[in-house]
Coordinates of C-alpha atoms in Angstrom, one line a residue:
X30 CA -22.4 79.7 237.0
X31 CA -24.5 80.3 240.1
X32 CA -25.1 83.9 239.1
X33 CA -26.4 82.7 235.8
X34 CA -28.7 80.2 237.5
X35 CA -30.0 82.9 239.9
X36 CA -30.6 85.6 237.2
X37 CA -33.9 87.4 237.7
X38 CA -35.5 85.8 234.5
X39 CA -34.5 82.3 235.7
X40 CA -35.8 82.9 239.2
X41 CA -39.2 84.0 237.7
X42 CA -39.2 80.9 235.5
X43 CA -38.4 78.7 238.5
X44 CA -41.3 80.3 240.5
X45 CA -43.6 79.7 237.6
X46 CA -42.4 76.1 237.3
X47 CA -43.1 75.7 241.1
X48 CA -46.6 77.0 240.8
X49 CA -47.5 75.3 237.5
X50 CA -46.1 71.7 238.2
X51 CA -46.7 71.9 242.0
X52 CA -50.3 72.8 241.2
X53 CA -50.4 70.0 238.7
X54 CA -49.1 67.4 241.2
X55 CA -51.7 68.7 243.7
X56 CA -54.6 68.1 241.2
X57 CA -53.1 64.8 240.0
X58 CA -53.0 63.5 243.6
X59 CA -56.2 65.0 245.0
X60 CA -58.2 61.9 245.0
X61 CA -55.7 60.4 247.5
X62 CA -56.6 63.1 250.0
X63 CA -55.6 66.7 250.7
X64 CA -52.6 65.8 252.8
X65 CA -51.0 63.5 250.2
X66 CA -51.9 65.9 247.4
X67 CA -50.3 68.9 249.2
X68 CA -47.1 66.9 250.0
X69 CA -46.9 65.8 246.3
X70 CA -47.4 69.3 245.1
X71 CA -44.7 70.7 247.4
X72 CA -42.2 68.0 246.3
X73 CA -42.9 68.4 242.6
X74 CA -43.0 72.2 242.9
X75 CA -39.6 72.4 244.6
X76 CA -38.1 69.8 242.2
X77 CA -39.4 71.7 239.2
X78 CA -38.0 75.0 240.4
X79 CA -34.5 73.5 240.9
X80 CA -34.6 71.6 237.5
X81 CA -35.7 74.8 235.8
X82 CA -32.8 76.7 237.3
X83 CA -30.3 74.2 236.2
X84 CA -31.7 73.0 232.9
X85 CA -30.5 75.8 230.6
X86 CA -27.1 75.9 232.2
X87 CA -26.7 72.1 231.7
X88 CA -28.1 72.2 228.1
X89 CA -25.7 74.9 227.1
X90 CA -22.7 73.3 228.9
X91 CA -23.3 69.9 227.3
X92 CA -24.0 71.4 223.8
X93 CA -20.7 73.2 223.9
X94 CA -18.7 70.2 225.2
X95 CA -20.1 67.4 223.1
X96 CA -18.0 66.7 220.1
X97 CA -19.4 65.4 216.9
X98 CA -22.1 66.2 214.4
X99 CA -24.7 68.9 215.1
X100 CA -27.6 66.5 215.4
X101 CA -25.8 64.7 218.2
X102 CA -25.1 68.0 220.0
X103 CA -28.8 68.8 219.6
X104 CA -30.3 65.5 220.7
X105 CA -27.9 64.2 223.5
X106 CA -28.2 67.1 226.0
X107 CA -32.0 66.8 226.3
X108 CA -31.9 63.1 226.5
X109 CA -29.2 63.2 229.3
X110 CA -30.8 66.0 231.2
X111 CA -34.3 64.6 231.1
X112 CA -33.1 61.1 231.9
X113 CA -31.4 62.4 235.1
X114 CA -34.3 64.7 236.1
X115 CA -36.9 62.0 235.4
X116 CA -34.9 59.5 237.5
X117 CA -34.6 62.0 240.3
X118 CA -38.4 62.9 240.2
X119 CA -39.1 59.1 240.2
X120 CA -36.9 58.6 243.2
X121 CA -38.2 61.5 245.3
X122 CA -41.8 60.8 244.6
X123 CA -41.3 57.1 245.3
X124 CA -39.7 58.0 248.7
X125 CA -42.6 60.3 249.2
X126 CA -45.1 57.5 248.3
X127 CA -46.8 59.9 245.8
X128 CA -50.1 58.1 245.0
X129 CA -50.3 59.2 241.3
X130 CA -46.6 58.9 240.7
X131 CA -46.6 58.6 236.8
X132 CA -49.4 61.2 236.4
X133 CA -47.3 63.5 238.5
X134 CA -43.9 63.2 236.7
X135 CA -44.6 62.4 233.1
X136 CA -46.1 65.8 232.1
X137 CA -43.4 68.0 233.4
X138 CA -40.7 65.6 232.1
X139 CA -42.3 65.7 228.7
X140 CA -42.3 69.5 228.7
X141 CA -38.8 69.6 230.0
X142 CA -37.6 67.4 227.0
X143 CA -39.3 69.7 224.5
X144 CA -37.8 72.8 226.2
X145 CA -34.3 71.3 226.2
X146 CA -34.7 70.5 222.5
X147 CA -35.8 74.0 221.8
X148 CA -32.7 75.3 223.7
X149 CA -30.2 73.0 221.8
X150 CA -31.9 73.9 218.5
X151 CA -31.5 77.6 219.4
X152 CA -27.8 77.0 220.4
X153 CA -27.2 75.2 217.0
X154 CA -28.8 78.0 215.0
X155 CA -26.7 80.7 216.9
X156 CA -23.5 78.6 216.4
X157 CA -24.2 78.2 212.7
X158 CA -24.7 82.0 212.3
X159 CA -21.4 82.8 213.9
X160 CA -18.5 83.8 211.6
X161 CA -15.7 81.2 211.5
X162 CA -12.8 81.8 213.8
X163 CA -9.9 83.6 212.1
X164 CA -6.4 82.4 212.6
X165 CA -4.2 84.8 214.6
X166 CA -2.2 87.3 212.6
X167 CA 1.6 87.3 212.7

């Protein structure tokens, strides 16, 4: 699982998330002062990089393990993943005393939810296109 999380494409995505959402947090908190803005940017950038590394693995694992109808397997992983990541972001930014806490965490969490939905829709489509398993031959 760690090799999958550290695949070159995922590392590039994590680096992009660090720059994009760390930069967003820097801008969202700039009015509080450069020190606060930089700290909020570093916290959000690091968190976004880690979340990006783990999100696809978690979505795939949950999709494959959740029993029941397809709609549940599509909807539940994004809801669980983003609930956990949003709570974690809220906690670390609260501990950091990030001035513009909600403006800092709502946009990346919203995009994370959309991305997770995309992942689970893709998994559902791929699963539906697979041929049914054949019983073993005697």
